[in-house]
CSV table of C-alpha atoms in Angstrom, one decimal:
chain,number,residue,atom,x,y,z
H,1,GLY,CA,0.0,0.0,0.0
H,2,GLU,CA,1.1,3.6,-0.6
H,3,SER,CA,-0.1,6.9,0.5
H,4,VAL,CA,-1.0,8.7,-2.6
H,5,GLY,CA,-0.8,12.5,-2.7
H,6,LEU,CA,1.0,14.1,0.1
H,7,HIS,CA,-1.9,15.0,2.3
H,8,LEU,CA,-3.6,11.7,2.7
H,9,PRO,CA,-3.8,11.2,6.5
H,10,THR,CA,-4.5,7.4,6.5
H,11,LEU,CA,-3.0,4.4,4.9
H,12,SER,CA,-4.5,1.0,5.3
H,13,VAL,CA,-2.4,-2.1,4.3
H,14,GLN,CA,-2.7,-5.9,4.7
H,15,GLU,CA,-0.3,-7.6,7.1
H,16,GLY,CA,2.7,-8.8,5.1
H,17,ASP,CA,2.4,-6.2,2.4
H,18,ASN,CA,4.9,-3.4,1.9
H,19,SER,CA,4.0,0.1,2.9
H,20,ILE,CA,5.1,3.4,1.4
H,21,ILE,CA,4.6,6.6,3.3
H,22,ASN,CA,5.3,9.9,1.5
H,23,CYS,CA,6.3,13.3,2.7
H,24,ALA,CA,7.0,16.6,1.0
H,25,TYR,CA,9.5,18.8,2.8
H,26,SER,CA,9.5,22.6,2.7
H,27,ASN,CA,13.1,23.8,2.6
H,28,SER,CA,15.7,23.1,-0.1
H,29,ALA,CA,18.4,24.0,2.5
H,30,SER,CA,17.4,21.3,4.9
H,31,ASP,CA,20.3,19.0,5.4
H,32,TYR,CA,18.9,16.3,7.6
H,33,PHE,CA,15.7,14.3,7.7
H,34,ILE,CA,14.2,12.0,10.2
H,35,TRP,CA,11.2,9.6,10.3
H,36,TYR,CA,9.4,9.2,13.6
H,37,LYS,CA,6.8,6.6,14.6
H,38,GLN,CA,4.2,7.6,17.2
H,39,GLU,CA,2.0,4.9,18.7
H,40,SER,CA,-1.2,5.7,20.6
H,41,GLY,CA,-0.4,7.2,24.0
H,42,LYS,CA,3.3,7.4,23.4
H,43,GLY,CA,5.8,10.0,22.3
H,44,PRO,CA,7.5,10.0,18.9
H,45,GLN,CA,10.1,7.3,18.4
H,46,PHE,CA,13.1,7.6,16.1
H,47,ILE,CA,12.9,5.2,13.1
H,48,ILE,CA,15.5,6.2,10.6
H,49,ASP,CA,17.4,9.3,9.4
H,50,ILE,CA,19.1,10.5,6.2
H,51,ARG,CA,21.4,13.3,5.4
H,52,SER,CA,20.9,15.5,2.3
H,53,ASN,CA,24.1,14.1,0.6
H,54,MET,CA,22.4,10.7,0.4
H,55,ASP,CA,19.4,9.5,-1.6
H,56,LYS,CA,18.8,6.2,0.1
H,57,ARG,CA,19.3,4.6,3.5
H,58,GLN,CA,18.3,1.2,4.8
H,59,GLY,CA,17.5,0.0,8.2
H,60,GLN,CA,15.9,-3.1,9.6
H,61,ARG,CA,12.7,-3.6,7.4
H,62,VAL,CA,12.7,0.2,6.7
H,63,THR,CA,14.2,2.2,3.8
H,64,VAL,CA,14.1,6.0,3.5
H,65,LEU,CA,14.4,7.6,0.0
H,66,LEU,CA,15.3,11.2,-0.5
H,67,ASN,CA,14.6,13.1,-3.8
H,68,LYS,CA,16.0,16.5,-3.5
H,69,THR,CA,14.9,17.6,-6.9
H,70,VAL,CA,11.2,17.5,-5.9
H,71,LYS,CA,11.8,17.8,-2.2
H,72,HIS,CA,10.2,14.5,-1.5
H,73,LEU,CA,10.9,11.9,1.2
H,74,SER,CA,9.5,8.4,1.5
H,75,LEU,CA,9.5,5.7,4.1
H,76,GLN,CA,9.2,2.1,2.9
H,77,ILE,CA,8.3,-0.6,5.4
H,78,ALA,CA,8.8,-4.2,4.3
H,79,ALA,CA,6.4,-7.0,5.3
H,80,THR,CA,4.3,-4.7,7.4
H,81,GLN,CA,3.2,-6.1,10.8
H,82,PRO,CA,0.4,-5.2,13.2
H,83,GLY,CA,3.0,-3.6,15.5
H,84,ASP,CA,3.7,-1.1,12.7
H,85,SER,CA,0.3,0.5,13.2
H,86,ALA,CA,1.0,4.1,14.3
H,87,VAL,CA,1.2,7.7,13.0
H,88,TYR,CA,4.4,8.3,11.0
H,89,PHE,CA,5.9,11.8,10.9
H,90,CYS,CA,8.7,13.1,8.7
H,91,ALA,CA,10.8,16.0,10.0
H,92,GLU,CA,13.5,18.1,8.5
H,93,ILE,CA,16.3,20.2,10.0
H,94,PHE,CA,18.3,23.1,8.6
H,95,ALA,CA,21.0,25.1,10.2
H,96,GLY,CA,19.3,28.5,9.6
H,97,ASN,CA,16.4,27.6,11.9
H,98,ASN,CA,18.4,26.9,15.1
H,99,ARG,CA,18.3,23.2,13.9
H,100,LYS,CA,14.7,22.9,15.1
H,101,LEU,CA,12.6,20.1,13.9
H,102,ILE,CA,10.1,21.0,11.2
H,103,TRP,CA,7.5,18.4,11.2
H,104,GLY,CA,5.3,17.0,8.3
H,105,LEU,CA,1.6,16.5,8.8
H,106,GLY,CA,1.8,12.8,9.6
H,107,THR,CA,0.3,9.7,8.1
H,108,SER,CA,-1.7,7.2,10.1
H,109,LEU,CA,-0.8,3.6,9.1
H,110,ALA,CA,-3.4,0.9,9.9
H,111,VAL,CA,-2.3,-2.7,9.4
H,112,ASN,CA,-5.1,-5.2,8.8
H,113,PRO,CA,-4.5,-8.8,10.0
R,1,ASP,CA,19.2,4.9,31.2
R,2,THR,CA,18.0,5.9,27.8
R,3,GLU,CA,14.6,7.3,28.7
R,4,VAL,CA,12.8,10.6,29.2
R,5,THR,CA,10.4,10.3,32.1
R,6,GLN,CA,7.3,12.5,32.3
R,7,THR,CA,4.9,12.8,35.2
R,8,PRO,CA,2.0,12.8,35.6
R,9,LYS,CA,0.8,10.7,32.7
R,10,HIS,CA,-2.7,12.3,32.9
R,11,LEU,CA,-3.8,15.6,34.5
R,12,VAL,CA,-7.2,17.2,34.7
R,13,MET,CA,-7.2,20.8,36.0
R,14,GLY,CA,-9.6,23.6,36.3
R,15,MET,CA,-9.1,27.0,34.7
R,16,THR,CA,-8.1,28.5,38.1
R,17,ASN,CA,-5.7,25.8,39.2
R,18,LYS,CA,-1.9,25.9,39.3
R,19,LYS,CA,-0.2,22.6,38.3
R,20,SER,CA,3.2,21.5,37.1
R,21,LEU,CA,4.4,19.0,34.6
R,22,LYS,CA,7.7,17.3,35.3
R,23,CYS,CA,10.4,15.8,33.0
R,24,GLU,CA,13.5,13.9,33.9
R,25,GLN,CA,16.4,12.4,31.9
R,26,HIS,CA,19.7,10.9,33.0
R,27,MET,CA,21.4,10.6,29.6
R,28,GLY,CA,23.6,13.6,30.1
R,29,HIS,CA,21.8,15.5,27.5
R,30,ARG,CA,22.2,19.3,27.7
R,31,ALA,CA,19.2,20.4,25.6
R,32,MET,CA,15.7,19.9,26.7
R,33,TYR,CA,12.4,20.7,25.0
R,34,TRP,CA,8.7,21.2,25.7
R,35,TYR,CA,6.3,20.4,22.9
R,36,LYS,CA,2.5,20.6,22.7
R,37,GLN,CA,0.6,18.1,20.5
R,38,LYS,CA,-3.0,18.2,19.5
R,39,ALA,CA,-4.8,15.0,18.3
R,40,LYS,CA,-3.7,13.9,14.9
R,41,LYS,CA,-1.3,16.8,14.5
R,42,PRO,CA,2.5,17.0,14.7
R,43,PRO,CA,4.2,18.3,17.9
R,44,GLU,CA,4.6,22.1,18.2
R,45,LEU,CA,7.7,23.4,19.8
R,46,MET,CA,7.1,25.6,22.9
R,47,PHE,CA,10.5,26.0,24.7
R,48,VAL,CA,14.1,24.9,24.4
R,49,TYR,CA,16.6,24.9,27.2
R,50,SER,CA,20.3,24.7,26.4
R,51,TYR,CA,22.7,24.1,29.2
R,52,GLU,CA,20.0,25.0,31.7
R,53,LYS,CA,19.3,28.4,30.1
R,54,LEU,CA,16.1,29.2,28.1
R,55,SER,CA,17.2,29.4,24.5
R,56,ILE,CA,14.0,29.4,22.6
R,57,ASN,CA,10.5,30.6,23.5
R,58,GLU,CA,8.1,30.1,20.6
R,59,SER,CA,5.9,33.0,21.6
R,60,VAL,CA,4.1,30.8,24.2
R,61,PRO,CA,1.5,32.6,26.4
R,62,SER,CA,2.7,33.4,29.9
R,63,ARG,CA,0.3,31.0,31.5
R,64,PHE,CA,2.9,28.4,30.6
R,65,SER,CA,6.1,28.9,32.6
R,66,PRO,CA,9.1,26.6,32.0
R,67,GLU,CA,11.8,26.0,34.6
R,68,CYS,CA,15.1,24.0,34.4
R,69,PRO,CA,16.3,23.4,37.9
R,70,ASN,CA,19.3,21.4,36.8
R,71,SER,CA,20.6,19.5,33.8
R,72,SER,CA,18.4,16.5,34.4
R,73,LEU,CA,15.1,18.2,35.2
R,74,LEU,CA,12.6,20.3,33.3
R,75,ASN,CA,9.3,21.6,34.6
R,76,LEU,CA,6.4,23.3,33.0
R,77,HIS,CA,4.3,25.3,35.4
R,78,LEU,CA,0.7,25.9,34.4
R,79,HIS,CA,-1.6,28.6,35.6
R,80,ALA,CA,-5.0,29.9,34.5
R,81,LEU,CA,-5.1,27.6,31.5
R,82,GLN,CA,-7.9,27.6,28.9
R,83,PRO,CA,-9.8,24.6,27.6
R,84,GLU,CA,-8.1,25.0,24.3
R,85,ASP,CA,-4.8,24.2,26.1
R,86,SER,CA,-5.9,20.6,26.5
R,87,ALA,CA,-3.3,18.5,24.6
R,88,LEU,CA,-0.5,16.0,25.0
R,89,TYR,CA,2.6,17.8,26.4
R,90,LEU,CA,5.8,16.1,25.3
R,91,CYS,CA,9.2,16.6,26.8
R,92,ALA,CA,12.3,15.7,24.7
R,93,SER,CA,16.1,15.9,25.2
R,94,SER,CA,19.1,15.8,22.9
R,95,GLN,CA,22.9,15.9,23.4
R,96,ASP,CA,22.9,19.6,22.7
R,97,MET,CA,21.2,21.9,20.3
R,98,GLU,CA,23.8,21.3,17.6
R,99,GLY,CA,23.6,17.6,18.1
R,100,SER,CA,19.8,17.6,18.0
R,101,MET,CA,19.5,15.0,15.3
R,102,ARG,CA,19.2,11.2,16.0
R,103,GLY,CA,19.8,12.1,19.6
R,104,TYR,CA,16.3,13.5,20.1
R,105,THR,CA,14.6,11.3,22.8
R,106,PHE,CA,10.9,11.9,23.6
R,107,GLY,CA,9.0,11.1,26.7
R,108,SER,CA,5.5,9.5,26.6
R,109,GLY,CA,3.9,12.8,27.4
R,110,THR,CA,1.4,14.2,29.9
R,111,ARG,CA,-2.2,14.1,28.6
R,112,LEU,CA,-3.7,17.4,30.0
R,113,THR,CA,-7.4,18.2,30.1
R,114,VAL,CA,-8.5,21.7,31.2
R,115,VAL,CA,-12.1,21.9,32.4
């Protein structure tokens, strides 16, 4: 499953499928990007990060892709599991903003068993 | 210890009450943050403390008053809040403001309801 358009708040996938969560970022000067997972009743949890001099980074079951030409970031989750159900936020950082996190709108991922 | 601990987990307060939220970390982080998060929205930065000094105040109303008694503790004092202040209040810490990348660690938050 894939979140189409960059403002779709909910993505529903079947357990075992791959998920793709998309994010548009705002500043071409941003040099660092992070994906966070937030489960119900918890704070955001770091998933994976990528610097602007890279276009792909892989973690355990997750891959982040960065397309600087169109200022687009995506998070791919392989073999999605029920425990992946959460809200996913992208965030960007650039030096000219006191290195504060600039958050995306978030996508709610629901995994159906 | 790799956690940020927030207390209480839930708080209900009247508009005339005074209450405090507490945050604690023992990771040696020197930057600490308060965020406010409304349902289904990203967190909004309120305050940043760097080396126990207030570094950033994002134009937060004075009914919210932060305090950093030492490098491990961060408080948020609340007074005369409004119902629209009801939200999840998140504390976070990072090694320092320049290292605030992967090193951001968030607490689980305090769910505040103002009645």
